[in-house]
Coordinates of C-alpha atoms in Angstrom, one line a residue:
M14 CA -6.0 -54.6 3.5
A15 CA -7.8 -53.2 6.5
K16 CA -8.1 -49.5 7.1
A17 CA -6.9 -47.8 10.2
Q18 CA -8.6 -45.2 12.3
V19 CA -6.3 -42.1 12.2
R20 CA -5.8 -40.5 15.5
G21 CA -3.7 -37.7 17.0
T22 CA -1.8 -35.5 14.6
A23 CA -2.0 -38.0 11.7
G24 CA -5.1 -36.6 10.0
V25 CA -8.6 -35.6 10.9
A26 CA -10.3 -37.6 13.6
G27 CA -12.8 -40.0 12.2
K28 CA -11.3 -40.1 8.7
E29 CA -10.1 -43.5 7.4
L30 CA -7.0 -43.8 5.3
P31 CA -5.3 -46.9 3.9
L32 CA -2.5 -48.4 5.9
P33 CA 1.0 -47.6 4.7
F34 CA 2.6 -50.0 2.3
S35 CA 5.3 -50.8 5.0
H36 CA 2.4 -52.0 7.3
V37 CA 1.1 -54.3 4.5
V38 CA 4.6 -55.9 4.1
A39 CA 5.0 -56.2 7.8
F40 CA 1.6 -57.8 8.2
W41 CA 2.4 -60.6 5.8
A42 CA 5.9 -61.0 7.3
V43 CA 4.3 -61.5 10.7
A44 CA 1.6 -63.7 9.2
G45 CA 4.2 -65.9 7.5
L46 CA 6.1 -66.1 10.8
L47 CA 3.0 -67.3 12.6
F48 CA 2.2 -69.8 9.9
F49 CA 5.6 -71.4 9.5
T50 CA 6.7 -71.4 13.1
P51 CA 5.2 -74.9 13.9
F52 CA 7.2 -76.4 11.0
F53 CA 10.5 -75.3 12.6
R54 CA 9.9 -77.4 15.8
G55 CA 7.8 -74.6 17.3
L56 CA 10.9 -72.3 17.5
F57 CA 12.0 -74.4 20.5
F58 CA 15.7 -74.3 19.6
P59 CA 18.0 -71.3 19.4
M60 CA 18.9 -71.7 15.7
E61 CA 15.3 -71.4 14.6
Q62 CA 14.7 -68.6 17.1
E63 CA 17.5 -66.5 15.7
R64 CA 16.2 -66.8 12.2
A65 CA 12.7 -65.9 13.3
L66 CA 14.1 -62.9 15.1
I67 CA 15.5 -61.5 11.9
I68 CA 12.0 -61.7 10.3
A69 CA 10.4 -60.2 13.4
A70 CA 12.9 -57.4 13.5
L71 CA 12.2 -56.6 9.9
A72 CA 8.5 -56.4 10.6
F73 CA 9.2 -54.3 13.7
W74 CA 11.1 -51.7 11.7
L75 CA 8.6 -51.6 8.8
V76 CA 5.8 -51.0 11.3
Y77 CA 7.9 -48.3 13.0
L78 CA 8.5 -46.7 9.7
G79 CA 4.8 -46.6 9.0
Q80 CA 4.1 -45.2 12.4
W81 CA 6.7 -42.5 11.8
A82 CA 5.1 -41.6 8.4
R83 CA 1.8 -41.2 10.3
Q84 CA 3.6 -39.0 12.8
R85 CA 3.2 -41.6 15.6
P86 CA 6.8 -42.7 16.2
R87 CA 6.4 -43.6 19.9
L88 CA 7.6 -47.0 20.9
H89 CA 5.4 -47.1 24.0
E90 CA 1.8 -46.2 24.0
S91 CA 0.5 -48.1 27.0
P92 CA 1.8 -49.7 30.2
L93 CA 1.7 -53.1 28.6
D94 CA 4.3 -52.0 26.1
W95 CA 6.6 -51.1 28.9
M96 CA 6.0 -54.4 30.7
V97 CA 6.7 -56.5 27.6
M98 CA 9.8 -54.6 26.8
A99 CA 11.0 -55.1 30.4
L100 CA 11.2 -58.8 29.8
P101 CA 14.2 -58.7 27.4
A102 CA 15.7 -55.9 29.4
V103 CA 15.7 -58.0 32.5
Y104 CA 17.5 -60.8 30.6
I105 CA 20.0 -58.4 29.2
I106 CA 20.9 -57.2 32.7
S107 CA 21.1 -60.6 34.2
S108 CA 23.3 -61.8 31.3
L109 CA 26.1 -59.6 32.7
V110 CA 26.6 -62.0 35.6
A111 CA 25.4 -65.2 33.9
V112 CA 27.4 -68.4 34.5
N113 CA 26.8 -69.6 30.9
Q114 CA 26.9 -66.6 28.5
G115 CA 25.8 -68.8 25.6
L116 CA 22.5 -69.8 27.3
A117 CA 22.0 -66.2 28.5
V118 CA 22.3 -64.9 24.9
N119 CA 19.8 -67.5 23.8
E120 CA 17.3 -66.3 26.3
I121 CA 17.8 -62.7 25.2
V122 CA 17.1 -63.7 21.6
K123 CA 13.9 -65.5 22.7
T124 CA 12.5 -62.6 24.8
A125 CA 13.5 -60.1 22.1
L126 CA 11.5 -62.2 19.6
Y127 CA 8.5 -62.1 22.0
F128 CA 8.7 -58.3 22.2
T129 CA 9.1 -57.5 18.5
V130 CA 6.2 -59.8 17.5
F131 CA 4.0 -58.4 20.2
W132 CA 4.8 -54.8 19.3
A133 CA 4.4 -55.3 15.6
V134 CA 1.1 -57.1 16.0
S135 CA -0.3 -54.6 18.4
R136 CA 0.2 -51.9 15.8
L137 CA -0.9 -53.9 12.8
V138 CA -4.2 -54.9 14.4
T139 CA -6.5 -52.0 13.4
G140 CA -9.8 -53.7 13.7
E141 CA -11.8 -56.9 14.1
E142 CA -11.1 -58.1 10.6
T143 CA -7.3 -57.9 11.1
V144 CA -7.6 -60.0 14.2
H145 CA -9.6 -62.6 12.3
R146 CA -7.0 -62.7 9.6
L147 CA -4.3 -63.5 12.0
L148 CA -6.3 -66.0 13.9
T149 CA -7.2 -67.7 10.6
V150 CA -3.5 -67.9 9.7
I151 CA -2.7 -69.6 13.0
W152 CA -5.7 -72.0 12.5
A153 CA -4.7 -72.8 8.9
S154 CA -1.1 -73.6 10.1
G155 CA -2.6 -76.0 12.6
I156 CA -4.4 -77.9 9.9
F157 CA -1.2 -78.3 7.8
V158 CA 0.7 -79.5 10.9
S159 CA -2.1 -82.0 11.5
L160 CA -2.0 -83.2 7.9
A161 CA 1.8 -83.4 8.0
G162 CA 1.4 -85.7 11.0
L163 CA -1.0 -88.0 9.2
A164 CA 1.1 -88.0 6.1
T165 CA 4.2 -88.8 8.1
A166 CA 2.5 -91.8 9.8
T167 CA 1.6 -93.2 6.3
E168 CA 5.0 -92.4 4.8
I169 CA 3.6 -89.9 2.2
I170 CA 6.2 -87.4 3.5
F171 CA 9.2 -87.8 5.8
I172 CA 9.6 -85.9 9.1
R173 CA 12.3 -87.1 11.4
D174 CA 10.7 -88.5 14.5
G175 CA 7.3 -87.5 13.2
F176 CA 5.6 -90.8 14.1
M177 CA 7.0 -93.1 16.7
G178 CA 5.7 -95.8 19.0
G179 CA 2.1 -95.4 17.7
R180 CA 2.1 -91.7 18.5
I181 CA 1.9 -88.7 16.2
Y182 CA 4.7 -86.2 16.7
S183 CA 4.4 -84.3 13.4
S184 CA 6.8 -81.3 12.9
F185 CA 7.1 -80.6 16.6
Q186 CA 8.8 -84.0 17.2
Y187 CA 7.4 -84.0 20.7
P188 CA 3.9 -85.2 21.4
N189 CA 3.1 -83.1 24.4
A190 CA 4.0 -79.9 22.7
L191 CA 2.1 -80.9 19.6
A192 CA -1.1 -81.8 21.6
N193 CA -1.1 -78.5 23.6
Y194 CA -0.5 -76.5 20.4
L195 CA -3.3 -78.2 18.6
L196 CA -5.6 -77.8 21.5
C197 CA -5.0 -74.0 21.4
V198 CA -5.6 -74.0 17.6
L199 CA -8.8 -76.0 18.1
V200 CA -10.1 -73.4 20.5
L201 CA -9.5 -70.8 17.8
G202 CA -11.3 -73.1 15.3
L203 CA -14.3 -73.3 17.6
Y204 CA -14.5 -69.5 17.7
L205 CA -14.0 -69.1 13.9
W206 CA -16.7 -71.7 13.2
S207 CA -19.1 -70.0 15.5
R208 CA -18.4 -66.7 13.8
A209 CA -18.8 -68.2 10.3
L210 CA -22.1 -69.7 11.4
E211 CA -23.4 -66.3 12.4
Q212 CA -22.2 -64.5 9.3
G213 CA -23.2 -67.0 6.7
V214 CA -21.4 -67.0 3.4
G215 CA -19.7 -63.7 4.3
N216 CA -16.9 -62.7 1.9
L217 CA -17.7 -65.5 -0.5
K218 CA -20.8 -63.6 -1.7
Q219 CA -18.5 -60.7 -2.6
I220 CA -16.1 -63.0 -4.5
W221 CA -18.9 -64.9 -6.2
P222 CA -22.0 -62.7 -6.5
A223 CA -23.8 -65.3 -8.7
M224 CA -23.4 -68.0 -6.0
P225 CA -26.1 -70.7 -6.4
S226 CA -28.9 -70.5 -3.8
W227 CA -28.2 -74.1 -2.6
L228 CA -24.6 -73.2 -1.9
N229 CA -25.7 -70.0 -0.1
R230 CA -28.0 -72.2 2.2
L231 CA -25.2 -74.6 2.8
N232 CA -23.0 -72.0 4.5
L233 CA -19.8 -73.3 2.9
V234 CA -17.5 -71.3 5.1
S235 CA -18.7 -72.9 8.3
Y236 CA -18.1 -76.4 6.7
L237 CA -14.5 -75.4 5.9
Y238 CA -14.0 -74.8 9.6
V239 CA -15.7 -78.1 10.4
I240 CA -13.3 -80.0 8.1
G241 CA -10.3 -78.2 9.5
N242 CA -11.3 -78.7 13.1
Y243 CA -11.8 -82.4 12.5
F244 CA -8.3 -83.0 11.2
I245 CA -6.9 -81.0 14.2
A246 CA -8.9 -83.1 16.6
V247 CA -7.8 -86.4 15.0
V248 CA -4.1 -85.5 15.4
F249 CA -4.6 -84.0 18.9
W250 CA -5.9 -87.5 20.0
G251 CA -3.2 -89.2 17.9
A252 CA -0.4 -87.5 20.0
K253 CA -1.7 -89.6 23.0
S254 CA -0.5 -86.8 25.3
N255 CA -1.7 -87.2 28.9
G256 CA -0.7 -83.6 29.5
G257 CA -2.8 -82.4 26.6
I258 CA -5.8 -84.4 27.8
L259 CA -5.5 -83.0 31.3
T260 CA -5.3 -79.5 29.9
L261 CA -8.4 -80.2 27.9
A262 CA -10.2 -81.5 31.0
V263 CA -9.4 -78.2 32.8
I264 CA -10.0 -75.6 30.1
A265 CA -13.0 -77.1 28.3
P266 CA -15.6 -76.6 31.2
L267 CA -14.1 -73.1 31.9
L268 CA -14.4 -72.1 28.2
L269 CA -18.0 -73.2 28.1
L270 CA -18.9 -71.4 31.3
G271 CA -17.2 -68.3 30.1
A272 CA -19.0 -68.3 26.7
P273 CA -22.4 -66.5 26.3
K274 CA -25.2 -68.8 27.3
S275 CA -26.6 -68.7 23.8
K276 CA -23.4 -70.2 22.4
R277 CA -22.7 -72.9 24.9
A278 CA -24.8 -75.6 23.3
P279 CA -23.6 -74.9 19.8
L280 CA -19.9 -74.9 20.9
F281 CA -20.3 -78.1 22.8
L282 CA -22.1 -79.8 20.0
H283 CA -19.5 -78.8 17.5
A284 CA -16.6 -79.9 19.8
A285 CA -18.3 -83.2 20.4
A286 CA -19.1 -83.7 16.7
V287 CA -15.4 -83.3 15.7
G288 CA -13.8 -84.6 18.9
I289 CA -15.5 -87.9 19.4
P290 CA -15.3 -89.1 15.8
G291 CA -11.7 -87.9 15.7
L292 CA -10.9 -90.0 18.7
L293 CA -12.5 -93.1 17.3
V294 CA -10.9 -92.6 13.9
V295 CA -7.4 -92.0 15.2
L296 CA -7.4 -95.3 17.1
K297 CA -8.1 -97.2 13.9
F298 CA -5.7 -95.0 11.9
I299 CA -2.7 -95.6 14.2
N300 CA -3.3 -99.4 14.2
E301 CA -3.5 -99.5 10.4
A302 CA -0.6 -97.1 10.0
S303 CA 1.6 -99.1 12.4
A304 CA 0.8 -102.2 10.4
K305 CA 1.7 -100.3 7.2
R306 CA -1.8 -100.6 5.8
Y307 CA -1.9 -97.1 4.6
D308 CA -4.9 -97.2 2.3
S309 CA -7.0 -98.6 5.1
A310 CA -5.7 -95.9 7.5
W311 CA -6.8 -93.1 5.2
F312 CA -10.1 -94.8 4.6
W313 CA -10.9 -94.4 8.3
V314 CA -9.9 -90.8 8.2
F315 CA -12.2 -90.0 5.3
L316 CA -15.0 -92.1 6.7
G317 CA -14.8 -90.0 9.9
L318 CA -14.8 -86.9 7.8
V319 CA -18.0 -87.9 6.1
V320 CA -19.6 -88.6 9.5
V321 CA -18.5 -85.2 10.9
V322 CA -19.9 -83.3 7.9
G323 CA -23.1 -85.3 8.2
L324 CA -23.4 -84.5 11.9
H325 CA -23.0 -80.8 11.1
K326 CA -25.6 -81.0 8.3
L327 CA -28.0 -82.4 10.9
Y328 CA -27.1 -79.5 13.2
D329 CA -27.9 -77.1 10.3
L330 CA -31.3 -78.7 9.9
L331 CA -31.9 -78.3 13.7
L332 CA -30.8 -74.7 13.5
K333 CA -33.1 -73.9 10.6
G334 CA -36.1 -75.5 12.3
R335 CA -36.6 -78.3 9.8
V336 CA -36.2 -80.6 12.8
K337 CA -37.6 -79.5 16.2
F338 CA -35.0 -79.4 18.9
K339 CA -35.4 -76.7 21.5
Q340 CA -34.3 -78.4 24.7
K341 CA -31.8 -76.2 26.7
V342 CA -28.6 -77.8 27.8
P343 CA -27.3 -76.6 31.2
A344 CA -23.7 -75.6 31.5
W345 CA -22.9 -78.4 34.0
T346 CA -24.3 -80.9 31.5
L347 CA -22.0 -79.6 28.8
G348 CA -19.0 -79.8 31.1
A349 CA -19.8 -83.3 32.2
G350 CA -20.2 -84.4 28.6
I351 CA -16.8 -83.1 27.7
G352 CA -15.3 -84.6 30.8
A353 CA -16.7 -88.0 29.8
A354 CA -15.2 -87.7 26.4
V355 CA -11.8 -86.8 27.9
V356 CA -12.0 -89.8 30.3
A357 CA -12.8 -92.0 27.3
G358 CA -9.8 -90.6 25.4
A359 CA -7.5 -91.1 28.3
G360 CA -8.5 -94.7 28.6

């Protein structure tokens, strides 16, 4: 588990101590909540929200216990803490004069869930590695949601209303919610892929010190993100959500313009290399799945996977200089390319 920087009265400044055991338990409780949330209809309905609040409240008190043990029991350490806590407080006050008390209580539960998760995560994150762990949990959950959608379409598993009218609904049972969720997860996947590309094998070298040199050169971790992002992209297009496509059209150029110039071309190439094959594959997949030709449907999925991995192997060759490619790609060209892909998907 990550180590925390001890501040204030809890030790000598600059000294690192392991996190309390209560924080370790709370971290995995929050991680589990983030991972399983999409499989309970995105916690859209009150029953699921109430169950999640129990877990979030447990994590909250475990973190508070750890903070108390480190002599840092304050609930509020920044103005943002006050602002987030004000959200459920406003709903509690307004519930006193609510016309429908049941709906008012549901909103209190929802906002209390937001606060407890925010507060716990803000104390559990003690460094960059903890952030990446949580982001990886969310990304991995998106992959399983995507695979569940594909499996439902081909009747490998059953999810009520998981595939209807030639559209993938997966565990969200609502295509617009699914598409926007997967789009957010794909953005995280782009970042994690870029980070893995910079770090190389990273922790795998610590786990497997005698890793063969050819595996070391392959940068296996980055290819795991390639595969995961491909499945996410396939199901994003398979939701056939106009709202999701419009959101993509707006945020994609903004994300590229906001990225460092040195990373714009790699991010665009990666997005195009998983997005365009994903779009072409899902069109064939849905046709075959609707006709109940499931073997053929999965054939197209795995064929697309081979193409995507091959494209990224080509990119690795370009990156390592085995193939010369030094032409700079302007930001407006990247935005226009993504825009063209979005228009093609909408058509």
